[in-house]
Short mmCIF file of C-alpha atoms in Angstrom, two decimals:
data_model
loop_
_atom_site.label_atom_id
_atom_site.label_comp_id
_atom_site.label_asym_id
_atom_site.label_seq_id
_atom_site.Cartn_x
_atom_site.Cartn_y
_atom_site.Cartn_z
CA MET K 260 -42.18 -33.58 4.15
CA ASN K 261 -39.12 -34.70 2.14
CA VAL K 262 -40.88 -33.13 -0.94
CA LEU K 263 -41.00 -29.93 0.73
CA LEU K 264 -36.83 -30.36 1.47
CA ALA K 265 -36.43 -31.47 -2.09
CA GLN K 266 -38.48 -28.19 -3.18
CA GLN K 267 -36.38 -25.88 -1.25
CA ALA K 268 -33.02 -27.75 -1.61
CA ASP K 269 -34.03 -27.15 -5.42
CA ARG K 270 -34.80 -23.09 -5.40
CA ILE K 271 -31.54 -22.52 -2.80
CA ALA K 272 -28.40 -22.76 -5.99
CA THR K 273 -25.06 -23.28 -4.99
CA PRO K 274 -23.04 -20.42 -5.98
CA ALA K 275 -19.98 -21.35 -8.44
CA ILE K 276 -17.01 -20.98 -7.25
CA ASP K 277 -13.31 -20.58 -9.36
CA TYR K 278 -11.05 -21.77 -7.37
CA ALA K 279 -8.24 -21.36 -9.76
CA ALA K 280 -8.95 -17.87 -10.30
CA ILE K 281 -8.86 -17.08 -6.09
CA LEU K 282 -6.03 -19.71 -5.21
CA PRO K 283 -3.58 -16.85 -4.68
CA MET K 284 -5.51 -15.09 -2.02
CA LEU K 285 -6.95 -18.16 -0.54
CA ILE K 286 -3.26 -19.57 0.10
CA ILE K 287 -2.33 -15.92 1.96
CA LEU K 288 -5.11 -16.21 3.90
CA GLY K 289 -4.95 -20.06 4.76
CA ALA K 290 -1.28 -19.50 5.51
CA ALA K 291 -1.78 -16.60 7.97
CA CYS K 292 -4.50 -18.84 10.24
CA VAL K 293 -2.18 -21.65 9.83
CA GLY K 294 0.66 -18.88 11.28
CA VAL K 295 -2.16 -17.85 14.26
CA LEU K 296 -1.64 -21.56 14.90
CA PHE K 297 1.93 -21.84 15.01
CA GLU K 298 1.99 -18.83 17.51
CA ALA K 299 -0.46 -21.02 19.62
CA PHE K 300 1.51 -24.88 19.50
CA LEU K 301 5.35 -24.19 18.45
CA PRO K 302 7.44 -23.79 20.97
CA LYS K 303 9.24 -20.27 21.54
CA HIS K 304 12.50 -21.22 19.83
CA GLN K 305 10.44 -22.49 16.87
CA ARG K 306 8.64 -19.96 15.86
CA TRP K 307 10.52 -17.18 13.76
CA PRO K 308 12.53 -20.13 11.90
CA GLY K 309 8.88 -21.48 11.15
CA GLN K 310 6.77 -18.16 10.48
CA VAL K 311 9.11 -16.95 8.31
CA THR K 312 9.38 -20.11 6.04
CA LEU K 313 5.45 -20.77 6.36
CA SER K 314 5.28 -16.94 5.14
CA LEU K 315 8.16 -17.02 2.40
CA LEU K 316 6.31 -20.46 1.16
CA ALA K 317 3.21 -18.59 1.27
CA LEU K 318 4.20 -16.39 -1.06
CA ALA K 319 5.83 -18.41 -3.73
CA ALA K 320 2.91 -20.70 -3.58
CA ALA K 321 0.84 -17.73 -4.22
CA GLY K 322 2.87 -16.35 -6.98
CA VAL K 323 3.02 -19.92 -8.66
CA ALA K 324 -0.22 -19.82 -8.84
CA LEU K 325 -1.32 -16.72 -10.09
CA VAL K 326 1.05 -17.03 -13.61
CA ALA K 327 -0.16 -20.48 -13.67
CA TYR K 328 -3.82 -19.12 -13.96
CA ALA K 329 -2.94 -15.66 -15.88
CA GLY K 330 -1.24 -18.01 -18.51
CA ASP K 331 -4.88 -18.84 -19.20
CA SER K 332 -7.08 -17.02 -17.87
CA PRO K 333 -9.97 -15.17 -20.17
CA ALA K 334 -8.94 -11.48 -21.50
CA ARG K 335 -12.47 -10.08 -20.09
CA GLY K 336 -11.63 -11.77 -16.37
CA VAL K 337 -14.35 -13.95 -14.30
CA THR K 338 -16.37 -13.20 -11.57
CA THR K 339 -16.83 -15.51 -8.73
CA LEU K 340 -18.12 -16.34 -5.40
CA SER K 341 -21.50 -15.05 -6.17
CA GLY K 342 -20.08 -12.19 -8.20
CA THR K 343 -18.51 -10.59 -5.62
CA ILE K 344 -14.66 -10.93 -6.64
CA SER K 345 -13.29 -10.16 -10.01
CA VAL K 346 -10.69 -11.73 -11.64
CA ASP K 347 -9.43 -9.92 -14.46
CA ARG K 348 -6.57 -8.57 -15.94
CA PRO K 349 -5.86 -5.15 -13.82
CA ALA K 350 -6.73 -7.80 -10.75
CA LEU K 351 -4.16 -9.83 -11.62
CA PHE K 352 -1.51 -7.09 -12.11
CA LEU K 353 -2.03 -5.69 -8.72
CA TRP K 354 -2.14 -9.03 -6.83
CA GLY K 355 1.50 -10.07 -8.49
CA THR K 356 2.36 -6.32 -7.58
CA LEU K 357 1.12 -6.60 -4.08
CA LEU K 358 3.04 -10.33 -3.85
CA ALA K 359 6.17 -8.81 -4.72
CA LEU K 360 6.14 -5.95 -2.89
CA ALA K 361 4.95 -8.00 0.26
CA LEU K 362 8.14 -10.56 0.18
CA GLY K 363 10.61 -7.70 0.47
CA ALA K 364 8.42 -6.14 3.23
CA LEU K 365 8.29 -9.73 5.04
CA LEU K 366 12.11 -10.06 4.45
CA LEU K 367 12.55 -6.31 6.31
CA ILE K 368 10.25 -7.49 9.02
CA ALA K 369 12.25 -10.74 9.59
CA ASP K 370 15.14 -9.32 9.85
CA ARG K 371 17.01 -9.80 13.71
CA SER K 372 20.50 -8.56 12.34
CA VAL K 373 19.65 -4.66 12.33
CA GLU K 374 17.91 -4.34 15.72
CA PRO K 375 19.03 -6.93 18.50
CA GLY K 376 15.82 -9.16 19.45
CA GLY K 377 13.91 -7.77 16.42
CA ALA K 378 12.38 -4.39 15.82
CA PHE K 379 8.86 -5.88 17.38
CA VAL K 380 7.20 -6.53 20.91
CA ALA K 381 4.61 -9.10 21.70
CA GLN K 382 2.63 -6.18 23.54
CA ALA K 383 2.84 -2.68 23.02
CA GLY K 384 2.36 -2.20 26.80
CA ILE K 385 5.75 -3.83 27.39
CA ALA K 386 8.47 -1.10 28.87
CA PRO K 387 11.90 -1.07 27.12
CA GLY K 388 14.75 -2.36 28.78
CA THR K 389 12.51 -3.65 31.54
CA VAL K 390 12.83 -7.44 32.94
CA GLN K 391 10.29 -8.64 30.85
CA ASP K 392 11.45 -7.30 27.55
CA ARG K 393 14.97 -8.59 28.05
CA ALA K 394 13.37 -11.94 28.75
CA GLN K 395 11.50 -11.68 25.41
CA VAL K 396 14.85 -11.18 23.77
CA GLY K 397 16.75 -13.64 25.25
CA SER K 398 14.35 -16.72 25.07
CA THR K 399 12.45 -15.86 21.40
CA GLY K 400 14.82 -13.37 19.90
CA MET K 401 12.03 -12.01 17.94
CA GLN K 402 8.54 -11.86 18.63
CA THR K 403 6.89 -13.25 15.34
CA GLU K 404 2.86 -12.21 16.10
CA VAL K 405 3.72 -9.74 13.01
CA PHE K 406 3.39 -12.42 10.41
CA PRO K 407 0.23 -13.71 10.87
CA LEU K 408 -0.82 -9.76 11.12
CA ALA K 409 0.87 -9.16 7.86
CA LEU K 410 -0.71 -12.06 5.94
CA PHE K 411 -3.80 -11.18 6.97
CA ALA K 412 -3.18 -7.53 5.75
CA LEU K 413 -2.12 -9.25 2.70
CA GLY K 414 -5.27 -11.03 2.25
CA GLY K 415 -7.00 -8.29 2.97
CA MET K 416 -5.74 -5.98 0.32
CA MET K 417 -5.86 -8.64 -2.63
CA ALA K 418 -9.67 -8.63 -1.93
CA PHE K 419 -9.98 -5.16 -1.63
CA CYS K 420 -8.61 -4.58 -5.21
CA ALA K 421 -10.56 -7.59 -6.75
CA ALA K 422 -13.95 -6.56 -4.96
CA ASN K 423 -16.72 -6.64 -7.63
CA ASP K 424 -19.75 -4.93 -4.94
CA LEU K 425 -19.12 -2.29 -2.39
CA LEU K 426 -19.73 -4.69 0.62
CA THR K 427 -17.29 -6.98 -0.47
CA MET K 428 -14.83 -3.85 -0.65
CA PHE K 429 -15.83 -2.85 2.86
CA VAL K 430 -15.12 -6.18 4.41
CA ALA K 431 -11.81 -6.84 2.82
CA LEU K 432 -10.69 -2.85 3.88
CA GLU K 433 -11.29 -3.83 7.45
CA VAL K 434 -9.52 -7.03 7.11
CA LEU K 435 -6.49 -5.06 5.45
CA SER K 436 -6.71 -2.38 8.23
CA LEU K 437 -6.80 -4.28 11.64
CA PRO K 438 -3.59 -6.20 11.41
CA LEU K 439 -1.93 -2.61 10.26
CA TYR K 440 -3.49 -0.87 13.50
CA LEU K 441 -1.84 -3.52 15.58
CA MET K 442 1.84 -3.65 13.94
CA CYS K 443 1.94 -0.10 13.62
CA GLY K 444 2.01 -0.30 17.65
CA LEU K 445 4.53 -2.97 18.50
CA ALA K 446 7.56 -1.17 17.99
CA ARG K 447 10.32 -2.16 20.44
CA ARG K 448 12.11 1.22 20.54
CA ARG K 449 10.65 4.52 20.65
CA ARG K 450 7.99 2.75 22.05
CA LEU K 451 5.39 5.87 23.17
CA LEU K 452 5.73 7.20 19.34
CA SER K 453 4.56 3.83 18.11
CA GLN K 454 1.61 3.34 20.39
CA GLU K 455 0.68 7.25 19.50
CA ALA K 456 0.82 6.12 15.27
CA ALA K 457 -1.05 3.28 16.15
CA VAL K 458 -4.19 4.79 18.08
CA LYS K 459 -4.26 8.24 15.85
CA TYR K 460 -4.39 4.86 12.56
CA PHE K 461 -6.75 3.48 13.79
CA LEU K 462 -9.21 6.58 15.52
CA LEU K 463 -8.63 8.16 11.91
CA GLY K 464 -9.30 4.89 9.93
CA ALA K 465 -12.53 3.86 11.82
CA PHE K 466 -14.16 7.50 11.04
CA ALA K 467 -12.92 6.93 7.57
CA SER K 468 -14.15 3.21 7.22
CA ALA K 469 -17.51 5.22 8.64
CA PHE K 470 -17.95 7.45 5.67
CA PHE K 471 -16.98 4.52 3.42
CA LEU K 472 -20.04 2.92 5.09
CA TYR K 473 -22.09 5.43 4.97
CA GLY K 474 -21.74 6.05 1.27
CA LEU K 475 -22.48 2.48 0.42
CA ALA K 476 -25.35 2.43 2.25
CA LEU K 477 -26.60 5.85 0.14
CA LEU K 478 -25.25 3.76 -2.99
CA TYR K 479 -27.47 1.30 -2.36
CA GLY K 480 -30.35 3.51 -1.48
CA TYR K 481 -29.91 5.05 -4.87
CA ALA K 482 -29.45 1.70 -6.93
CA GLY K 483 -30.88 -1.06 -4.90
CA SER K 484 -27.59 -3.24 -4.90
CA VAL K 485 -24.00 -2.58 -4.02
CA ARG K 486 -22.54 -4.67 -7.10
CA LEU K 487 -20.41 -2.00 -8.93
CA ALA K 488 -22.38 -2.98 -12.25
CA ASP K 489 -25.63 -2.22 -10.96
CA ILE K 490 -24.87 0.85 -9.46
CA ALA K 491 -23.67 1.68 -13.10
CA ASN K 492 -26.63 0.32 -14.77
CA ALA K 493 -28.89 2.92 -12.56
CA ALA K 494 -26.57 5.87 -12.56
CA ALA K 495 -27.27 5.66 -16.50
CA GLY K 496 -30.32 5.04 -17.13
CA THR K 497 -32.56 6.02 -14.24
CA ASP K 498 -34.75 9.11 -13.08
CA ARG K 499 -34.10 9.23 -9.56
CA SER K 500 -32.61 12.25 -7.77
CA ASP K 501 -28.81 11.92 -8.69
CA THR K 502 -28.42 13.47 -4.84
CA LEU K 503 -28.00 9.86 -3.40
CA LEU K 504 -25.63 9.00 -5.89
CA PHE K 505 -23.18 11.80 -5.61
CA ALA K 506 -23.82 11.72 -1.92
CA GLY K 507 -23.02 8.09 -1.60
CA LEU K 508 -19.73 8.64 -3.68
CA GLY K 509 -18.50 11.65 -1.84
CA LEU K 510 -18.61 9.58 1.38
CA LEU K 511 -17.05 6.36 -0.68
CA MET K 512 -14.19 8.27 -1.95
CA VAL K 513 -13.44 9.70 1.50
CA GLY K 514 -12.70 6.19 2.62
CA LEU K 515 -10.78 5.81 -0.65
CA LEU K 516 -8.82 8.92 -0.74
CA PHE K 517 -8.00 8.31 3.36
CA LYS K 518 -6.51 4.52 2.38
CA GLY K 519 -4.72 6.24 -0.67
CA SER K 520 -2.51 9.28 1.81
CA VAL K 521 -4.11 11.50 -0.67
CA GLY K 522 -4.38 14.83 0.29
CA PRO K 523 -6.14 16.60 2.52
CA PHE K 524 -7.31 13.16 3.72
CA HIS K 525 -3.40 12.30 4.41
CA THR K 526 -3.83 13.72 8.21
CA TRP K 527 -2.53 9.91 9.33
CA THR K 528 0.38 9.64 7.64
CA PRO K 529 3.29 11.40 8.76
CA ASP K 530 2.72 10.53 12.29
CA VAL K 531 2.17 6.80 11.30
CA TYR K 532 5.01 6.91 9.19
CA GLN K 533 7.55 8.28 11.66
CA GLY K 534 6.06 6.46 14.47
CA ALA K 535 5.63 2.99 13.04
CA PRO K 536 8.47 0.31 13.05
CA THR K 537 10.15 0.77 10.05
CA PRO K 538 9.42 -2.52 8.30
CA VAL K 539 5.78 -1.88 8.92
CA THR K 540 6.04 1.50 7.52
CA ALA K 541 7.85 -0.13 4.30
CA PHE K 542 5.07 -2.71 4.08
CA MET K 543 2.35 0.07 4.79
CA ALA K 544 3.67 2.76 1.94
CA ALA K 545 4.69 0.61 -0.94
CA CYS K 546 1.12 -2.16 -0.70
CA THR K 547 -1.78 -0.25 1.39
CA LYS K 548 -1.29 2.24 -1.85
CA VAL K 549 -1.47 -0.60 -4.58
CA ALA K 550 -4.52 -2.01 -2.97
CA ALA K 551 -6.12 1.54 -2.30
CA PHE K 552 -5.72 3.00 -5.91
CA GLY K 553 -6.63 -0.66 -7.55
CA GLY K 554 -9.93 -0.16 -5.31
CA MET K 555 -10.16 3.44 -6.64
CA LEU K 556 -9.58 2.35 -10.23
CA ARG K 557 -12.06 -0.02 -10.22
CA VAL K 558 -14.86 1.87 -8.55
CA LEU K 559 -14.35 4.93 -10.52
CA THR K 560 -14.36 2.89 -13.94
CA VAL K 561 -16.82 0.39 -13.65
CA ALA K 562 -19.46 2.22 -11.53
CA PHE K 563 -19.45 5.64 -11.81
CA GLU K 564 -17.64 6.22 -15.43
CA SER K 565 -20.69 7.23 -16.91
CA THR K 566 -20.84 10.69 -14.19
CA SER K 567 -17.26 11.32 -14.93
CA TRP K 568 -18.28 14.68 -16.20
CA GLU K 569 -19.72 15.48 -12.90
CA TRP K 570 -16.97 14.46 -10.28
CA ARG K 571 -13.78 14.87 -12.32
CA GLY K 572 -13.99 18.30 -11.27
CA VAL K 573 -13.89 17.71 -7.51
CA LEU K 574 -11.11 15.06 -7.72
CA TRP K 575 -8.70 17.80 -9.89
CA GLY K 576 -8.88 20.03 -6.72
CA VAL K 577 -8.24 16.77 -4.23
CA ALA K 578 -5.46 15.81 -6.74
CA ILE K 579 -3.93 19.76 -6.86
CA VAL K 580 -4.24 20.25 -3.16
CA SER K 581 -2.28 16.43 -2.47
CA MET K 582 0.46 17.66 -4.47
CA LEU K 583 0.30 21.16 -3.05
CA ILE K 584 0.65 19.36 0.68
CA GLY K 585 3.26 16.85 -0.44
CA ALA K 586 5.88 18.90 -1.99
CA VAL K 587 5.31 22.19 0.14
CA LEU K 588 5.13 20.56 3.42
CA GLY K 589 7.61 18.16 2.67
CA LEU K 590 10.12 21.25 2.33
CA THR K 591 10.00 21.82 5.90
CA GLN K 592 10.79 18.40 7.52
CA THR K 593 13.66 18.02 9.31
CA ASP K 594 13.09 13.44 9.60
CA VAL K 595 13.07 11.59 6.80
CA LYS K 596 10.67 9.02 7.49
CA ARG K 597 8.05 12.43 7.55
CA MET K 598 9.70 13.49 4.26
CA ILE K 599 9.11 10.22 2.76
CA ALA K 600 5.30 10.44 3.92
CA TYR K 601 5.28 13.90 2.42
CA SER K 602 6.28 12.47 -0.46
CA SER K 603 4.02 9.64 -0.99
CA ILE K 604 0.94 12.39 -0.17
CA ALA K 605 2.61 14.49 -3.44
CA HIS K 606 2.83 11.07 -5.27
CA ALA K 607 -0.49 10.22 -4.60
CA GLY K 608 -2.15 13.07 -6.33
CA PHE K 609 0.29 12.41 -9.50
CA LEU K 610 -1.58 8.95 -9.47
CA LEU K 611 -4.99 10.18 -8.62
CA VAL K 612 -4.20 12.26 -12.21
CA GLY K 613 -3.74 8.99 -13.75
CA THR K 614 -6.87 7.32 -12.20
CA MET K 615 -9.02 10.49 -13.49
CA ALA K 616 -8.27 9.26 -16.96
CA LEU K 617 -10.53 6.36 -17.27
CA THR K 618 -8.87 5.21 -20.37
CA GLU K 619 -6.50 1.95 -21.33
CA ALA K 620 -3.29 4.08 -21.12
CA GLY K 621 -4.47 5.52 -18.02
CA LEU K 622 -5.31 2.32 -16.18
CA SER K 623 -2.02 0.69 -17.47
CA GLY K 624 0.01 3.84 -16.50
CA THR K 625 -1.63 4.03 -13.29
CA LEU K 626 -0.74 0.45 -12.56
CA PHE K 627 3.10 0.73 -13.87
CA TYR K 628 3.30 3.96 -11.51
CA LEU K 629 2.06 1.51 -8.42
CA LEU K 630 4.49 -1.24 -9.12
CA ALA K 631 7.42 1.41 -9.57
CA TYR K 632 6.70 3.64 -6.74
CA GLY K 633 6.16 0.51 -4.41
CA PHE K 634 9.44 -0.95 -4.98
CA THR K 635 11.12 2.38 -4.73
CA THR K 636 9.55 3.45 -1.73
CA LEU K 637 10.40 -0.20 0.22
CA ALA K 638 14.37 -0.12 -0.93
CA ALA K 639 13.97 3.46 0.62
CA PHE K 640 12.72 2.33 4.03
CA GLY K 641 15.47 -0.37 3.74
CA VAL K 642 18.26 2.07 4.02
CA ILE K 643 16.27 4.24 6.44
CA SER K 644 16.80 1.16 8.67
CA LEU K 645 19.80 0.59 8.72
CA VAL K 646 21.16 4.51 9.94
CA ARG K 647 21.73 4.36 13.47
CA ASP K 648 22.45 5.39 16.68
CA SER K 649 22.18 4.65 20.60
CA SER K 650 18.58 5.43 20.63
CA GLY K 651 17.62 3.27 17.42
CA GLU K 652 17.37 4.37 14.09
CA ALA K 653 18.48 7.69 13.35
CA THR K 654 15.91 9.97 10.85
CA HIS K 655 16.97 13.20 11.87
CA LEU K 656 18.53 14.73 9.06
CA SER K 657 20.97 16.34 10.79
CA ALA K 658 22.55 12.77 10.98
CA TRP K 659 22.65 12.13 7.66
CA ALA K 660 24.96 15.13 6.90
CA GLY K 661 28.30 13.44 5.42
CA LEU K 662 26.91 9.67 5.32
CA ALA K 663 28.67 9.16 1.96
CA LYS K 664 32.17 9.47 3.62
CA ARG K 665 30.94 6.48 6.35
CA SER K 666 29.32 4.94 3.72
CA PRO K 667 29.61 5.38 0.29
CA LEU K 668 27.72 2.49 -1.04
CA LEU K 669 24.93 3.40 1.19
CA ALA K 670 24.64 6.53 0.10
CA ALA K 671 25.16 5.88 -3.47
CA VAL K 672 21.82 3.28 -3.25
CA PHE K 673 19.75 6.27 -1.08
CA THR K 674 20.89 9.00 -3.61
CA PHE K 675 19.49 6.65 -6.59
CA LEU K 676 16.04 6.04 -5.10
CA LEU K 677 15.55 9.39 -4.40
CA LEU K 678 16.36 10.49 -7.89
CA ALA K 679 13.90 7.79 -8.49
CA LEU K 680 11.03 9.53 -6.21
CA ALA K 681 11.75 12.75 -8.12
CA GLY K 682 11.27 11.22 -11.57
CA ILE K 683 15.01 11.62 -12.83
CA PRO K 684 15.42 9.74 -15.84
CA LEU K 685 16.88 5.96 -16.32
CA THR K 686 14.66 5.26 -12.93
CA SER K 687 11.07 3.84 -13.04
CA GLY K 688 10.05 7.18 -11.53
CA PHE K 689 10.39 8.81 -14.55
CA VAL K 690 8.72 6.05 -16.99
CA GLY K 691 6.11 6.41 -14.33
CA LYS K 692 5.26 10.15 -14.09
CA PHE K 693 5.67 9.78 -18.46
CA VAL K 694 2.96 7.53 -18.73
CA VAL K 695 0.49 9.20 -16.52
CA PHE K 696 0.96 12.42 -17.50
CA SER K 697 0.67 11.68 -21.25
CA ALA K 698 -2.28 9.54 -20.54
CA ALA K 699 -3.79 12.48 -18.71
CA LEU K 700 -2.72 14.27 -21.90
CA SER K 701 -4.35 12.38 -24.05
CA ASP K 702 -7.58 12.83 -22.19
CA GLY K 703 -8.14 16.44 -22.28
CA MET K 704 -6.27 17.07 -18.81
CA ALA K 705 -3.70 19.60 -20.12
CA PRO K 706 -3.65 22.27 -17.40
CA LEU K 707 -3.56 19.61 -14.33
CA VAL K 708 -0.47 17.76 -16.15
CA VAL K 709 0.92 21.49 -16.25
CA ILE K 710 0.24 21.98 -11.98
CA ALA K 711 1.59 18.36 -11.54
CA LEU K 712 5.09 19.05 -13.27
CA VAL K 713 5.49 22.12 -11.37
CA PHE K 714 4.69 20.43 -8.20
CA SER K 715 7.33 17.60 -9.42
CA ALA K 716 9.79 19.98 -9.88
CA VAL K 717 8.98 21.70 -6.02
CA ALA K 718 9.13 17.97 -4.85
CA ALA K 719 12.50 17.33 -6.65
CA PHE K 720 14.16 20.25 -3.89
CA PHE K 721 13.68 17.94 -0.55
CA TYR K 722 15.18 15.29 -2.71
CA LEU K 723 18.39 16.74 -3.93
CA ARG K 724 18.56 18.44 -0.05
CA VAL K 725 18.85 15.12 1.22
CA VAL K 726 21.44 14.15 -1.49
CA VAL K 727 23.35 17.45 -0.73
CA LEU K 728 23.39 16.79 2.78
CA MET K 729 25.36 13.42 2.25
CA TYR K 730 27.98 14.38 0.25
CA PHE K 731 28.99 17.98 0.56
CA SER K 732 28.31 18.18 4.44
CA GLU K 733 31.34 17.01 7.28
CA PRO K 734 29.70 14.30 9.38
CA ALA K 735 29.59 15.12 12.96
CA PRO K 736 32.31 13.09 15.12
CA ASP K 737 30.03 11.45 17.62
CA GLY K 738 27.35 11.04 14.40
CA PRO K 739 25.23 7.74 13.52
CA THR K 740 26.84 4.51 12.72
CA VAL K 741 25.48 2.57 9.49
CA SER K 742 25.03 -1.13 10.29
CA VAL K 743 25.71 -4.07 8.64
CA PRO K 744 22.60 -5.33 6.77
CA GLY K 745 21.78 -8.78 7.25
CA ALA K 746 20.71 -11.19 4.55
CA PHE K 747 17.14 -10.34 4.64
CA THR K 748 17.38 -6.95 4.46
CA THR K 749 20.19 -6.79 1.98
CA ALA K 750 18.13 -9.04 -0.27
CA ALA K 751 14.82 -6.46 0.52
CA ILE K 752 17.17 -3.34 -0.72
CA THR K 753 18.57 -5.22 -3.48
CA LEU K 754 14.95 -6.31 -4.82
CA GLY K 755 14.12 -2.82 -4.49
CA VAL K 756 17.10 -1.27 -6.46
CA VAL K 757 17.16 -3.49 -9.26
CA VAL K 758 13.38 -3.42 -10.14
CA THR K 759 13.93 0.51 -10.08
CA LEU K 760 16.65 0.13 -12.34
CA LEU K 761 14.87 -2.24 -14.72
CA LEU K 762 11.73 -0.11 -15.18
CA GLY K 763 13.47 2.52 -15.97
CA VAL K 764 15.74 0.70 -18.48
CA LEU K 765 13.59 -1.89 -19.80
CA PRO K 766 10.29 -1.10 -18.74
CA SER K 767 8.12 -2.60 -21.83
CA PHE K 768 7.60 -6.04 -20.51
CA ALA K 769 5.58 -4.32 -17.12
CA LEU K 770 3.52 -2.12 -19.47
CA ASN K 771 2.47 -4.86 -21.84
CA TRP K 772 1.05 -6.21 -18.77
CA ALA K 773 -0.43 -3.58 -17.23
CA GLY K 774 -2.69 -2.79 -20.66
CA ALA K 775 -3.51 -6.60 -21.11
CA GLY K 776 -7.09 -5.76 -20.42
CA GLY K 777 -9.24 -3.97 -18.53
CA PHE K 778 -11.77 -4.62 -16.01
CA ALA K 779 -14.61 -7.01 -15.77
CA LEU K 780 -18.11 -5.28 -16.43
CA SER K 781 -20.41 -7.63 -14.80
#
């Protein structure tokens, strides 16, 4: 019996785990688990400082571990956890971007000075203004369940953009999505709108996940494996029918394009951006797009590069539709948050242009664009949270008329961020579009670049419309007030503005880091 057990043990190979490579992700997921324990065991008055301290320390520790590993990491990257996670240079760049953006988002989430009692409730069903709601505000100051939820979502994003097989990518997709569904429904103000946003996001997200999973099944039937490298080998040299291959790719891309807010798979974006608590909207707009396009870059480059001539035409159409929807429908919006939502759909089309290039320049340009767009959007939503009236945030455009006369500094900051989203020189938005469009031109996509430039000009109109409204209109006598931001909100907005300026003036460091190496192909 002992001999049989010894033989069986010899057959079971223990997977090698490179703990140094995945330490940043383990720190974030471990901190999320500790945050759940904080909610269970800490007294109510200690939860907010405990959760804020834990979250910031986790981000700092993960950042230190990332920098320490990146300095000695092999240029070709490593695969670990039985080949399910690939820690290569693009993954390290995406992880660094996610950690930096999550820092700003968590600062917005933690702020209690702009909204008394915080922007969140513990349960979406608690009606605002009731005895229960007032008791919560008085006893706890702020509901803190959102912190471990945000860390779980961040950990899922980090796993998603480093996943080396489709099954791991699907699990990571659910880990990042489920906390976001909950966070969207926890707004203290405009509760019904927040609940509606959460339900829409959940239903459409579940539908998109089903597409992703069905595509995964078809690709497994085609290649006999869910690993990206095995799918690439099967696509490059097999006599099997390509029906399963391209049907699986099409369904897989639906799930990825949904997460990236790419039109026409964008229908959740305006409603969710508008209804979710603004700090959560900032977190989604910045971090989710980084994770989605990071995963998309890895899938298309590693698994489907050899068949690009067959699927690129379809993605051309998707990119044009996304830019069209974002630019044209953005002109009709009267709500600032919905306008930024349609702006994100247009930017997703621009990002898709760089994603299709499948060259070193296309990869580095898209990674840089994700970094630049994330910080600009994060700061923009931080500014939006400060313009308020008696019902909460004043997001209707009419409320922003003459804002420069009420708060010249806030109007100047928002103007700078809008100009960055429009791609004006000396901002990160200009450099991002320049490197992405240059990569597409070099890869023979000149007609698509011309179309993208046209839609960039169209989209610039609704950014400039807000600038004109703030500076050249008279403020209403009963117009909104501009809240004095707390230290956390000030730090988040300052971080976004400084990075937006630095990436526009001195982009070489970030561009060099983004172009330090390609995906590991094993």
